[in-house]
PDB file of C-alpha atoms and ligand atoms in Angstrom:
ATOM      1  CA  UNK A 848      15.677  20.621  -4.841  1.00 66.00           C
ATOM      2  CA  UNK A 849      16.678  23.556  -7.052  1.00 79.00           C
ATOM      3  CA  UNK A 850      13.798  22.573  -9.395  1.00 83.00           C
ATOM      4  CA  UNK A 851      11.326  23.625  -6.763  1.00 86.00           C
ATOM      5  CA  UNK A 852      12.846  27.042  -6.632  1.00 78.00           C
ATOM      6  CA  UNK A 853      12.436  27.276 -10.380  1.00 89.00           C
ATOM      7  CA  UNK A 854       8.714  26.897  -9.855  1.00 91.00           C
ATOM      8  CA  UNK A 855       8.415  23.315 -11.265  1.00 96.00           C
ATOM      9  CA  UNK A 856       5.953  21.039  -9.726  1.00 98.00           C
ATOM     10  CA  UNK A 857       7.655  18.012  -8.288  1.00 98.00           C
ATOM     11  CA  UNK A 858       5.793  14.718  -8.035  1.00 98.00           C
ATOM     12  CA  UNK A 859       7.176  11.818  -6.004  1.00 98.00           C
ATOM     13  CA  UNK A 860       6.567   7.995  -6.095  1.00 99.00           C
ATOM     14  CA  UNK A 861       8.461   6.151  -3.245  1.00 99.00           C
ATOM     15  CA  UNK A 862       8.801   2.442  -3.923  1.00 98.00           C
ATOM     16  CA  UNK A 863      10.896  -0.569  -2.836  1.00 98.00           C
ATOM     17  CA  UNK A 864      11.523  -1.554  -6.434  1.00 98.00           C
ATOM     18  CA  UNK A 865      10.745  -4.779  -8.407  1.00 97.00           C
ATOM     19  CA  UNK A 866       8.462  -2.500 -10.133  1.00 98.00           C
ATOM     20  CA  UNK A 867       5.262  -3.805 -11.852  1.00 98.00           C
ATOM     21  CA  UNK A 868       2.102  -2.302 -13.463  1.00 98.00           C
ATOM     22  CA  UNK A 869       0.872  -1.066 -10.050  1.00 98.00           C
ATOM     23  CA  UNK A 870       3.905   1.105  -9.601  1.00 98.00           C
ATOM     24  CA  UNK A 871       3.582   2.200 -13.213  1.00 98.00           C
ATOM     25  CA  UNK A 872       0.039   3.421 -12.517  1.00 98.00           C
ATOM     26  CA  UNK A 873       1.470   5.620  -9.783  1.00 98.00           C
ATOM     27  CA  UNK A 874       4.264   6.963 -11.979  1.00 99.00           C
ATOM     28  CA  UNK A 875       1.765   7.690 -14.756  1.00 98.00           C
ATOM     29  CA  UNK A 876      -0.418   9.607 -12.390  1.00 98.00           C
ATOM     30  CA  UNK A 877       2.672  11.551 -11.188  1.00 98.00           C
ATOM     31  CA  UNK A 878       3.619  12.161 -14.801  1.00 98.00           C
ATOM     32  CA  UNK A 879       0.114  13.541 -15.538  1.00 98.00           C
ATOM     33  CA  UNK A 880       0.264  16.086 -12.638  1.00 98.00           C
ATOM     34  CA  UNK A 881       4.007  17.097 -12.274  1.00 98.00           C
ATOM     35  CA  UNK A 882       6.719  18.924 -14.279  1.00 98.00           C
ATOM     36  CA  UNK A 883       9.289  16.696 -12.631  1.00 98.00           C
ATOM     37  CA  UNK A 884       8.720  13.127 -11.630  1.00 98.00           C
ATOM     38  CA  UNK A 885      10.957  11.504  -9.012  1.00 98.00           C
ATOM     39  CA  UNK A 886      10.826   7.778  -8.157  1.00 99.00           C
ATOM     40  CA  UNK A 887      12.705   6.307  -5.311  1.00 99.00           C
ATOM     41  CA  UNK A 888      13.829   2.687  -5.002  1.00 98.00           C
ATOM     42  CA  UNK A 889      14.926   1.815  -1.563  1.00 98.00           C
ATOM     43  CA  UNK A 890      14.429  -1.434   0.325  1.00 98.00           C
ATOM     44  CA  UNK A 891      14.108   0.094   3.692  1.00 98.00           C
ATOM     45  CA  UNK A 892      15.745  -2.093   6.361  1.00 98.00           C
ATOM     46  CA  UNK A 893      13.830  -0.222   9.185  1.00 97.00           C
ATOM     47  CA  UNK A 894      10.453  -1.578   8.117  1.00 97.00           C
ATOM     48  CA  UNK A 895      11.469  -5.277   8.111  1.00 97.00           C
ATOM     49  CA  UNK A 896      11.571  -7.135  11.392  1.00 94.00           C
ATOM     50  CA  UNK A 897      14.348  -9.668  11.993  1.00 93.00           C
ATOM     51  CA  UNK A 898      13.327 -12.899  10.209  1.00 92.00           C
ATOM     52  CA  UNK A 899      11.207 -11.108   7.593  1.00 94.00           C
ATOM     53  CA  UNK A 900      12.220 -11.105   3.946  1.00 94.00           C
ATOM     54  CA  UNK A 901      14.758  -8.143   3.812  1.00 96.00           C
ATOM     55  CA  UNK A 902      17.631 -10.108   2.378  1.00 95.00           C
ATOM     56  CA  UNK A 903      15.544 -11.965  -0.203  1.00 95.00           C
ATOM     57  CA  UNK A 904      13.266  -9.092  -1.172  1.00 96.00           C
ATOM     58  CA  UNK A 905      13.439  -9.003  -5.094  1.00 96.00           C
ATOM     59  CA  UNK A 906      16.018  -6.490  -6.432  1.00 97.00           C
ATOM     60  CA  UNK A 907      15.862  -5.795 -10.150  1.00 97.00           C
ATOM     61  CA  UNK A 908      17.407  -2.294 -10.612  1.00 98.00           C
ATOM     62  CA  UNK A 909      18.087  -2.610 -14.373  1.00 98.00           C
ATOM     63  CA  UNK A 910      14.439  -3.690 -15.134  1.00 98.00           C
ATOM     64  CA  UNK A 911      13.208  -0.937 -12.817  1.00 98.00           C
ATOM     65  CA  UNK A 912      15.265   1.673 -14.637  1.00 98.00           C
ATOM     66  CA  UNK A 913      13.652   0.627 -17.948  1.00 98.00           C
ATOM     67  CA  UNK A 914      10.156   0.824 -16.439  1.00 98.00           C
ATOM     68  CA  UNK A 915      10.962   4.264 -15.068  1.00 98.00           C
ATOM     69  CA  UNK A 916      12.079   5.386 -18.462  1.00 98.00           C
ATOM     70  CA  UNK A 917       9.086   4.123 -20.108  1.00 98.00           C
ATOM     71  CA  UNK A 918       6.835   6.061 -17.586  1.00 98.00           C
ATOM     72  CA  UNK A 919       8.743   9.236 -18.143  1.00 98.00           C
ATOM     73  CA  UNK A 920      10.442   9.430 -14.771  1.00 98.00           C
ATOM     74  CA  UNK A 921      12.895  12.388 -14.643  1.00 98.00           C
ATOM     75  CA  UNK A 922      14.880  11.322 -11.557  1.00 98.00           C
ATOM     76  CA  UNK A 923      15.433   7.724 -10.363  1.00 98.00           C
ATOM     77  CA  UNK A 924      16.706   7.939  -6.757  1.00 98.00           C
ATOM     78  CA  UNK A 925      18.162   4.559  -5.565  1.00 98.00           C
ATOM     79  CA  UNK A 926      20.283   5.338  -2.527  1.00 98.00           C
ATOM     80  CA  UNK A 927      22.132   2.701  -0.437  1.00 98.00           C
ATOM     81  CA  UNK A 928      21.253   2.090   3.198  1.00 98.00           C
ATOM     82  CA  UNK A 929      24.379   3.977   4.456  1.00 98.00           C
ATOM     83  CA  UNK A 930      23.386   6.929   2.463  1.00 98.00           C
ATOM     84  CA  UNK A 931      19.743   7.051   3.934  1.00 98.00           C
ATOM     85  CA  UNK A 932      20.971   6.021   7.451  1.00 98.00           C
ATOM     86  CA  UNK A 933      24.536   7.243   7.779  1.00 98.00           C
ATOM     87  CA  UNK A 934      26.434   6.121  10.976  1.00 98.00           C
ATOM     88  CA  UNK A 935      25.048   7.882  14.050  1.00 98.00           C
ATOM     89  CA  UNK A 936      21.546   8.152  12.568  1.00 98.00           C
ATOM     90  CA  UNK A 937      19.354   8.011  15.705  1.00 98.00           C
ATOM     91  CA  UNK A 938      15.883   9.312  15.060  1.00 98.00           C
ATOM     92  CA  UNK A 939      12.588   7.523  14.379  1.00 97.00           C
ATOM     93  CA  UNK A 940       9.035   8.686  13.583  1.00 98.00           C
ATOM     94  CA  UNK A 941       6.848   6.760  15.877  1.00 98.00           C
ATOM     95  CA  UNK A 942       3.436   6.097  14.379  1.00 97.00           C
ATOM     96  CA  UNK A 943       0.370   6.250  16.717  1.00 96.00           C
ATOM     97  CA  UNK A 944      -2.751   4.152  17.289  1.00 95.00           C
ATOM     98  CA  UNK A 945      -3.309   3.399  13.599  1.00 96.00           C
ATOM     99  CA  UNK A 946      -0.051   1.530  13.531  1.00 97.00           C
ATOM    100  CA  UNK A 947      -1.076  -0.931  16.398  1.00 96.00           C
ATOM    101  CA  UNK A 948      -3.876  -2.631  14.484  1.00 98.00           C
ATOM    102  CA  UNK A 949      -4.218  -4.898  11.419  1.00 98.00           C
ATOM    103  CA  UNK A 950      -0.770  -5.077   9.767  1.00 98.00           C
ATOM    104  CA  UNK A 951       0.841  -3.421  12.781  1.00 97.00           C
ATOM    105  CA  UNK A 952      -0.522  -6.137  15.022  1.00 96.00           C
ATOM    106  CA  UNK A 953       1.484  -8.820  13.201  1.00 91.00           C
ATOM    107  CA  UNK A 954       4.465  -6.546  12.207  1.00 94.00           C
ATOM    108  CA  UNK A 955       5.350  -4.520  15.315  1.00 94.00           C
ATOM    109  CA  UNK A 956       7.592  -1.496  14.484  1.00 96.00           C
ATOM    110  CA  UNK A 957       6.897  -1.851  10.678  1.00 98.00           C
ATOM    111  CA  UNK A 958       4.986   1.463  10.326  1.00 98.00           C
ATOM    112  CA  UNK A 959       7.565   3.352  12.407  1.00 98.00           C
ATOM    113  CA  UNK A 960      10.119   2.245   9.864  1.00 98.00           C
ATOM    114  CA  UNK A 961       7.838   3.244   7.024  1.00 98.00           C
ATOM    115  CA  UNK A 962       7.014   6.742   8.377  1.00 98.00           C
ATOM    116  CA  UNK A 963      10.640   7.341   9.236  1.00 98.00           C
ATOM    117  CA  UNK A 964      11.827   6.766   5.633  1.00 98.00           C
ATOM    118  CA  UNK A 965       8.755   8.514   4.101  1.00 99.00           C
ATOM    119  CA  UNK A 966       9.421  11.597   6.201  1.00 98.00           C
ATOM    120  CA  UNK A 967      13.197  11.425   5.331  1.00 98.00           C
ATOM    121  CA  UNK A 968      12.492  11.022   1.648  1.00 98.00           C
ATOM    122  CA  UNK A 969      10.019  13.940   1.696  1.00 98.00           C
ATOM    123  CA  UNK A 970      12.757  16.112   3.252  1.00 98.00           C
ATOM    124  CA  UNK A 971      15.289  15.113   0.580  1.00 98.00           C
ATOM    125  CA  UNK A 972      12.963  15.273  -2.538  1.00 98.00           C
ATOM    126  CA  UNK A 973      10.854  18.112  -1.350  1.00 97.00           C
ATOM    127  CA  UNK A 974       7.835  17.097  -3.500  1.00 98.00           C
ATOM    128  CA  UNK A 975       4.696  19.106  -3.934  1.00 98.00           C
ATOM    129  CA  UNK A 976       2.823  15.809  -3.943  1.00 98.00           C
ATOM    130  CA  UNK A 977       3.492  12.133  -3.450  1.00 99.00           C
ATOM    131  CA  UNK A 978       1.559   9.231  -4.919  1.00 99.00           C
ATOM    132  CA  UNK A 979       0.607   6.139  -2.771  1.00 99.00           C
ATOM    133  CA  UNK A 980      -1.285   2.976  -3.688  1.00 98.00           C
ATOM    134  CA  UNK A 981      -4.478   1.903  -1.878  1.00 98.00           C
ATOM    135  CA  UNK A 982      -2.946  -1.576  -2.072  1.00 98.00           C
ATOM    136  CA  UNK A 983      -1.240  -0.653   1.194  1.00 98.00           C
ATOM    137  CA  UNK A 984      -4.391   1.029   2.592  1.00 98.00           C
ATOM    138  CA  UNK A 985      -3.280   1.252   6.176  1.00 98.00           C
ATOM    139  CA  UNK A 986       0.111   2.653   5.130  1.00 98.00           C
ATOM    140  CA  UNK A 987      -1.709   5.255   3.028  1.00 98.00           C
ATOM    141  CA  UNK A 988      -3.880   6.195   6.143  1.00 98.00           C
ATOM    142  CA  UNK A 989      -0.804   6.429   8.346  1.00 98.00           C
ATOM    143  CA  UNK A 990       1.121   8.633   5.836  1.00 98.00           C
ATOM    144  CA  UNK A 991      -1.855  10.943   5.530  1.00 98.00           C
ATOM    145  CA  UNK A 992      -2.071  11.079   9.307  1.00 98.00           C
ATOM    146  CA  UNK A 993       1.535  11.886   9.622  1.00 98.00           C
ATOM    147  CA  UNK A 994       1.307  14.674   6.942  1.00 98.00           C
ATOM    148  CA  UNK A 995      -1.600  16.229   8.935  1.00 98.00           C
ATOM    149  CA  UNK A 996      -0.107  15.842  12.294  1.00 98.00           C
ATOM    150  CA  UNK A 997       3.380  17.154  11.484  1.00 98.00           C
ATOM    151  CA  UNK A 998       2.008  19.786   9.036  1.00 98.00           C
ATOM    152  CA  UNK A 999       4.139  18.468   6.228  1.00 98.00           C
ATOM    153  CA  UNK A1000       3.584  20.491   3.046  1.00 97.00           C
ATOM    154  CA  UNK A1001       3.165  17.563   0.636  1.00 98.00           C
ATOM    155  CA  UNK A1002      -0.184  16.487  -0.851  1.00 98.00           C
ATOM    156  CA  UNK A1003      -0.882  12.775  -0.748  1.00 99.00           C
ATOM    157  CA  UNK A1004      -2.416  11.416  -3.972  1.00 99.00           C
ATOM    158  CA  UNK A1005      -4.050   7.989  -3.547  1.00 98.00           C
ATOM    159  CA  UNK A1006      -4.269   5.493  -6.424  1.00 98.00           C
ATOM    160  CA  UNK A1007      -6.587   2.429  -6.720  1.00 98.00           C
ATOM    161  CA  UNK A1008      -5.313  -1.098  -6.457  1.00 98.00           C
ATOM    162  CA  UNK A1009      -4.071  -2.382  -9.757  1.00 98.00           C
ATOM    163  CA  UNK A1010      -4.814  -6.182 -10.370  1.00 98.00           C
ATOM    164  CA  UNK A1011      -3.761  -9.008 -12.613  1.00 98.00           C
ATOM    165  CA  UNK A1012      -6.451 -10.275 -15.109  1.00 98.00           C
ATOM    166  CA  UNK A1013      -7.516 -12.982 -12.620  1.00 98.00           C
ATOM    167  CA  UNK A1014      -8.073 -10.393  -9.754  1.00 98.00           C
ATOM    168  CA  UNK A1015      -4.859 -10.804  -7.853  1.00 98.00           C
ATOM    169  CA  UNK A1016      -3.546  -7.475  -6.623  1.00 98.00           C
ATOM    170  CA  UNK A1017      -0.117  -6.839  -8.092  1.00 98.00           C
ATOM    171  CA  UNK A1018       2.718  -6.998  -5.588  1.00 98.00           C
ATOM    172  CA  UNK A1019       6.419  -7.506  -5.744  1.00 96.00           C
ATOM    173  CA  UNK A1020       5.956 -10.313  -3.165  1.00 95.00           C
ATOM    174  CA  UNK A1021       3.737 -12.335  -5.638  1.00 98.00           C
ATOM    175  CA  UNK A1022       7.054 -13.559  -7.080  1.00 96.00           C
ATOM    176  CA  UNK A1023       7.515 -15.661  -3.915  1.00 97.00           C
ATOM    177  CA  UNK A1024       4.366 -17.700  -4.721  1.00 98.00           C
ATOM    178  CA  UNK A1025       4.725 -21.271  -6.042  1.00 98.00           C
ATOM    179  CA  UNK A1026       2.852 -21.932  -9.232  1.00 98.00           C
ATOM    180  CA  UNK A1027       0.006 -23.695  -7.418  1.00 98.00           C
ATOM    181  CA  UNK A1028      -0.253 -20.936  -4.749  1.00 98.00           C
ATOM    182  CA  UNK A1029      -0.198 -18.249  -7.580  1.00 98.00           C
ATOM    183  CA  UNK A1030      -3.283 -20.099  -8.946  1.00 98.00           C
ATOM    184  CA  UNK A1031      -4.961 -19.988  -5.523  1.00 98.00           C
ATOM    185  CA  UNK A1032      -4.137 -16.370  -4.783  1.00 98.00           C
ATOM    186  CA  UNK A1033      -7.071 -14.744  -6.414  1.00 98.00           C
ATOM    187  CA  UNK A1034      -9.144 -16.171  -3.625  1.00 98.00           C
ATOM    188  CA  UNK A1035      -8.405 -12.877  -1.800  1.00 98.00           C
ATOM    189  CA  UNK A1036      -9.972 -10.688  -4.460  1.00 98.00           C
ATOM    190  CA  UNK A1037     -12.903 -13.122  -4.713  1.00 98.00           C
ATOM    191  CA  UNK A1038     -13.365 -12.811  -1.025  1.00 98.00           C
ATOM    192  CA  UNK A1039     -13.447  -9.035  -1.311  1.00 98.00           C
ATOM    193  CA  UNK A1040     -16.107  -9.365  -4.090  1.00 98.00           C
ATOM    194  CA  UNK A1041     -18.174 -11.802  -1.847  1.00 98.00           C
ATOM    195  CA  UNK A1042     -18.318  -9.131   0.843  1.00 98.00           C
ATOM    196  CA  UNK A1043     -19.170  -6.435  -1.683  1.00 97.00           C
ATOM    197  CA  UNK A1044     -21.911  -8.619  -3.244  1.00 97.00           C
ATOM    198  CA  UNK A1045     -23.451  -9.132   0.228  1.00 96.00           C
ATOM    199  CA  UNK A1046     -23.485  -5.399   0.790  1.00 96.00           C
ATOM    200  CA  UNK A1047     -25.104  -4.704  -2.657  1.00 94.00           C
ATOM    201  CA  UNK A1048     -27.778  -7.262  -1.645  1.00 93.00           C
ATOM    202  CA  UNK A1049     -28.543  -4.841   1.209  1.00 94.00           C
ATOM    203  CA  UNK A1050     -26.883  -6.777   4.005  1.00 96.00           C
ATOM    204  CA  UNK A1051     -25.512  -4.256   6.633  1.00 96.00           C
ATOM    205  CA  UNK A1052     -24.446  -6.715   9.380  1.00 97.00           C
ATOM    206  CA  UNK A1053     -20.708  -6.572   9.346  1.00 98.00           C
ATOM    207  CA  UNK A1054     -20.398 -10.124  10.737  1.00 98.00           C
ATOM    208  CA  UNK A1055     -22.328 -11.394   7.636  1.00 98.00           C
ATOM    209  CA  UNK A1056     -20.056  -9.477   5.237  1.00 98.00           C
ATOM    210  CA  UNK A1057     -16.912 -10.884   6.851  1.00 98.00           C
ATOM    211  CA  UNK A1058     -18.414 -14.364   7.001  1.00 98.00           C
ATOM    212  CA  UNK A1059     -19.135 -14.210   3.155  1.00 98.00           C
ATOM    213  CA  UNK A1060     -15.474 -13.227   2.550  1.00 98.00           C
ATOM    214  CA  UNK A1061     -14.172 -15.859   4.948  1.00 98.00           C
ATOM    215  CA  UNK A1062     -16.367 -18.427   3.243  1.00 98.00           C
ATOM    216  CA  UNK A1063     -14.772 -17.671  -0.054  1.00 98.00           C
ATOM    217  CA  UNK A1064     -11.181 -17.874   1.473  1.00 98.00           C
ATOM    218  CA  UNK A1065     -12.093 -21.278   3.035  1.00 98.00           C
ATOM    219  CA  UNK A1066     -13.196 -22.596  -0.278  1.00 98.00           C
ATOM    220  CA  UNK A1067      -9.471 -22.433  -1.548  1.00 98.00           C
ATOM    221  CA  UNK A1068      -7.121 -25.019  -0.090  1.00 97.00           C
ATOM    222  CA  UNK A1069      -3.915 -23.655   1.420  1.00 97.00           C
ATOM    223  CA  UNK A1070      -5.253 -20.243   2.416  1.00 98.00           C
ATOM    224  CA  UNK A1071      -4.458 -19.403   6.025  1.00 98.00           C
ATOM    225  CA  UNK A1072      -6.488 -16.212   7.027  1.00 98.00           C
ATOM    226  CA  UNK A1073      -4.762 -13.707   9.180  1.00 98.00           C
ATOM    227  CA  UNK A1074      -7.629 -11.266   9.325  1.00 98.00           C
ATOM    228  CA  UNK A1075     -10.824 -10.245   7.437  1.00 98.00           C
ATOM    229  CA  UNK A1076     -12.102  -6.834   8.636  1.00 98.00           C
ATOM    230  CA  UNK A1077     -14.560  -4.233   7.623  1.00 98.00           C
ATOM    231  CA  UNK A1078     -13.388  -0.895   8.875  1.00 98.00           C
ATOM    232  CA  UNK A1079     -14.065   2.852   8.707  1.00 98.00           C
ATOM    233  CA  UNK A1080     -11.943   3.972   5.762  1.00 96.00           C
ATOM    234  CA  UNK A1081     -10.444   6.893   7.558  1.00 95.00           C
ATOM    235  CA  UNK A1082      -9.955   5.883  11.217  1.00 96.00           C
ATOM    236  CA  UNK A1083      -9.750   2.088  10.458  1.00 98.00           C
ATOM    237  CA  UNK A1084     -11.983   1.562  13.504  1.00 97.00           C
ATOM    238  CA  UNK A1085     -14.216  -1.559  13.556  1.00 97.00           C
ATOM    239  CA  UNK A1086     -17.809  -1.141  12.491  1.00 96.00           C
ATOM    240  CA  UNK A1087     -20.894  -3.176  13.693  1.00 93.00           C
ATOM    241  CA  UNK A1088     -23.152  -2.271  10.809  1.00 96.00           C
ATOM    242  CA  UNK A1089     -22.528  -0.812   7.456  1.00 97.00           C
ATOM    243  CA  UNK A1090     -23.885   2.640   8.184  1.00 95.00           C
ATOM    244  CA  UNK A1091     -21.336   4.361   5.856  1.00 95.00           C
ATOM    245  CA  UNK A1092     -18.999   3.444   3.009  1.00 96.00           C
ATOM    246  CA  UNK A1093     -16.369   1.245   4.436  1.00 98.00           C
ATOM    247  CA  UNK A1094     -13.175  -0.809   3.488  1.00 98.00           C
ATOM    248  CA  UNK A1095     -12.798  -4.579   3.586  1.00 98.00           C
ATOM    249  CA  UNK A1096      -9.273  -5.501   4.495  1.00 98.00           C
ATOM    250  CA  UNK A1097      -7.717  -9.030   4.202  1.00 98.00           C
ATOM    251  CA  UNK A1098      -4.469 -10.671   5.044  1.00 98.00           C
ATOM    252  CA  UNK A1099      -3.807 -14.232   4.382  1.00 98.00           C
ATOM    253  CA  UNK A1100      -0.921 -16.560   3.987  1.00 98.00           C
ATOM    254  CA  UNK A1101      -0.339 -19.016   1.073  1.00 98.00           C
ATOM    255  CA  UNK A1102       2.552 -21.387   1.471  1.00 97.00           C
ATOM    256  CA  UNK A1103       4.249 -18.992   3.939  1.00 93.00           C
ATOM    257  CA  UNK A1104       3.755 -15.976   1.626  1.00 97.00           C
ATOM    258  CA  UNK A1105       1.754 -13.194   3.301  1.00 97.00           C
ATOM    259  CA  UNK A1106      -0.667 -11.363   1.024  1.00 98.00           C
ATOM    260  CA  UNK A1107      -2.819  -8.328   1.689  1.00 98.00           C
ATOM    261  CA  UNK A1108      -5.772  -6.927  -0.266  1.00 98.00           C
ATOM    262  CA  UNK A1109      -8.535  -4.517   0.308  1.00 98.00           C
ATOM    263  CA  UNK A1110     -11.507  -2.913  -1.411  1.00 98.00           C
ATOM    264  CA  UNK A1111     -14.441  -0.654  -0.849  1.00 97.00           C
ATOM    265  CA  UNK A1112     -17.938  -1.694   0.302  1.00 97.00           C
ATOM    266  CA  UNK A1113     -20.580   0.850  -0.232  1.00 94.00           C
ATOM    267  CA  UNK A1114     -23.546   1.434   2.155  1.00 92.00           C
ATOM    268  CA  UNK A1115     -26.980   1.572   0.827  1.00 81.00           C
ATOM    269  CA  UNK A1116     -26.240   0.238  -2.694  1.00 64.00           C
ATOM    270  CA  UNK A1117     -28.908  -2.132  -3.910  1.00 58.00           C
ATOM    271  CA  UNK A1118     -29.465  -3.771  -7.187  1.00 57.00           C
ATOM    272  CA  UNK A1119     -33.140  -3.762  -8.256  1.00 55.00           C
ATOM    273  CA  UNK A1120     -34.598  -7.230  -7.599  1.00 49.00           C
TER     274      UNK A1120
HETATM  275  P1  LIG B1796       6.266  -1.032  -2.604  1.00 55.18           P
HETATM  276  O1  LIG B1796       7.242  -0.962  -3.661  1.00 55.18           O
HETATM  277  O2  LIG B1796       5.542  -2.346  -2.412  1.00 55.18           O
HETATM  278  O3  LIG B1796       6.679  -0.467  -1.403  1.00 55.18           O
HETATM  279  O4  LIG B1796       5.063  -0.093  -3.078  1.00 55.18           O
HETATM  280  C1  LIG B1796       5.382   1.305  -3.491  1.00 55.18           C
HETATM  281  C2  LIG B1796       4.035   2.032  -3.743  1.00 55.18           C
HETATM  282  O5  LIG B1796       3.361   1.251  -4.837  1.00 55.18           O
HETATM  283  C3  LIG B1796       3.154   1.944  -2.537  1.00 55.18           C
HETATM  284  O6  LIG B1796       2.428   3.285  -2.466  1.00 55.18           O
HETATM  285  C4  LIG B1796       2.129   0.875  -2.853  1.00 55.18           C
HETATM  286  O7  LIG B1796       0.890   1.067  -2.204  1.00 55.18           O
HETATM  287  C5  LIG B1796       2.043   1.038  -4.421  1.00 55.18           C
HETATM  288  N1  LIG B1796       1.545  -0.250  -4.907  1.00 55.18           N
HETATM  289  C6  LIG B1796       2.151  -1.537  -4.823  1.00 55.18           C
HETATM  290  N2  LIG B1796       1.374  -2.389  -5.471  1.00 55.18           N
HETATM  291  C7  LIG B1796       0.317  -1.777  -5.987  1.00 55.18           C
HETATM  292  C8  LIG B1796      -0.874  -2.102  -6.756  1.00 55.18           C
HETATM  293  N3  LIG B1796      -1.048  -3.444  -7.132  1.00 55.18           N
HETATM  294  N4  LIG B1796      -1.729  -1.153  -7.024  1.00 55.18           N
HETATM  295  C9  LIG B1796      -1.597   0.076  -6.801  1.00 55.18           C
HETATM  296  N5  LIG B1796      -0.511   0.516  -5.985  1.00 55.18           N
HETATM  297  C10 LIG B1796       0.405  -0.338  -5.648  1.00 55.18           C
END
């Protein structure tokens, strides 16, 4: 980018569009830090498995353009699939161990597709930094790993999960939920809080923390749990006891819509009794 040569700081926010307040928070952070803010909108076919929701993924470019304008985005980059992957394109980034667990276990190849497009977009946009949401905690860990491993010269800036007033983590996929399931969906954030409450009471046994979260999910009809895990926030390795600050990660389905959420659990935090 010529702007880079002019000494301007470029901030980048890659998205798949159908933008909401979670994306806006990332764009606001980029605006605060950068001279030039680039937002990409690309529903990346390489990160969808056959039978996933590629064809019905929400596409709302005009609304997205308005949100980008409101957030002060300088460049909205919304390429077509042929532009990103021209005929003959034949290279993939292959994610390592971190991609085989949690989301990767139920979505094989997903993170290879994510890292391939992220590396490609970094090469095109040449940002000084890129903002990613903790909403996709494993994706964030994988992007950080790739940047370290491949010595990419982009700083990764994480942003906390942005939630609706009832606690549901904002997601473009929430639009798939029926009215009843939308009302049930805050069960995931309540489950995170149940695990956090246990930790704050001084419970360090991970099995008890996950049991508290599972209990909360079980209390809501229609929630089918995929996983409830407490993991090391950097390596995403399982923990037996809460001997460090950790991350609770949840995936569950509601009426066929798969939702993910996660939050911190802090070791050694106790309220006075
Ligand atoms: P997506 O359009 O779903 O691929 O997301 C694009 C970026 O926005 C990713 O870095 C996501 O982690 C981030 N993001 C999506 N939803 C939220 C949210 N509720 N809070 C914070 N970041 C989010």
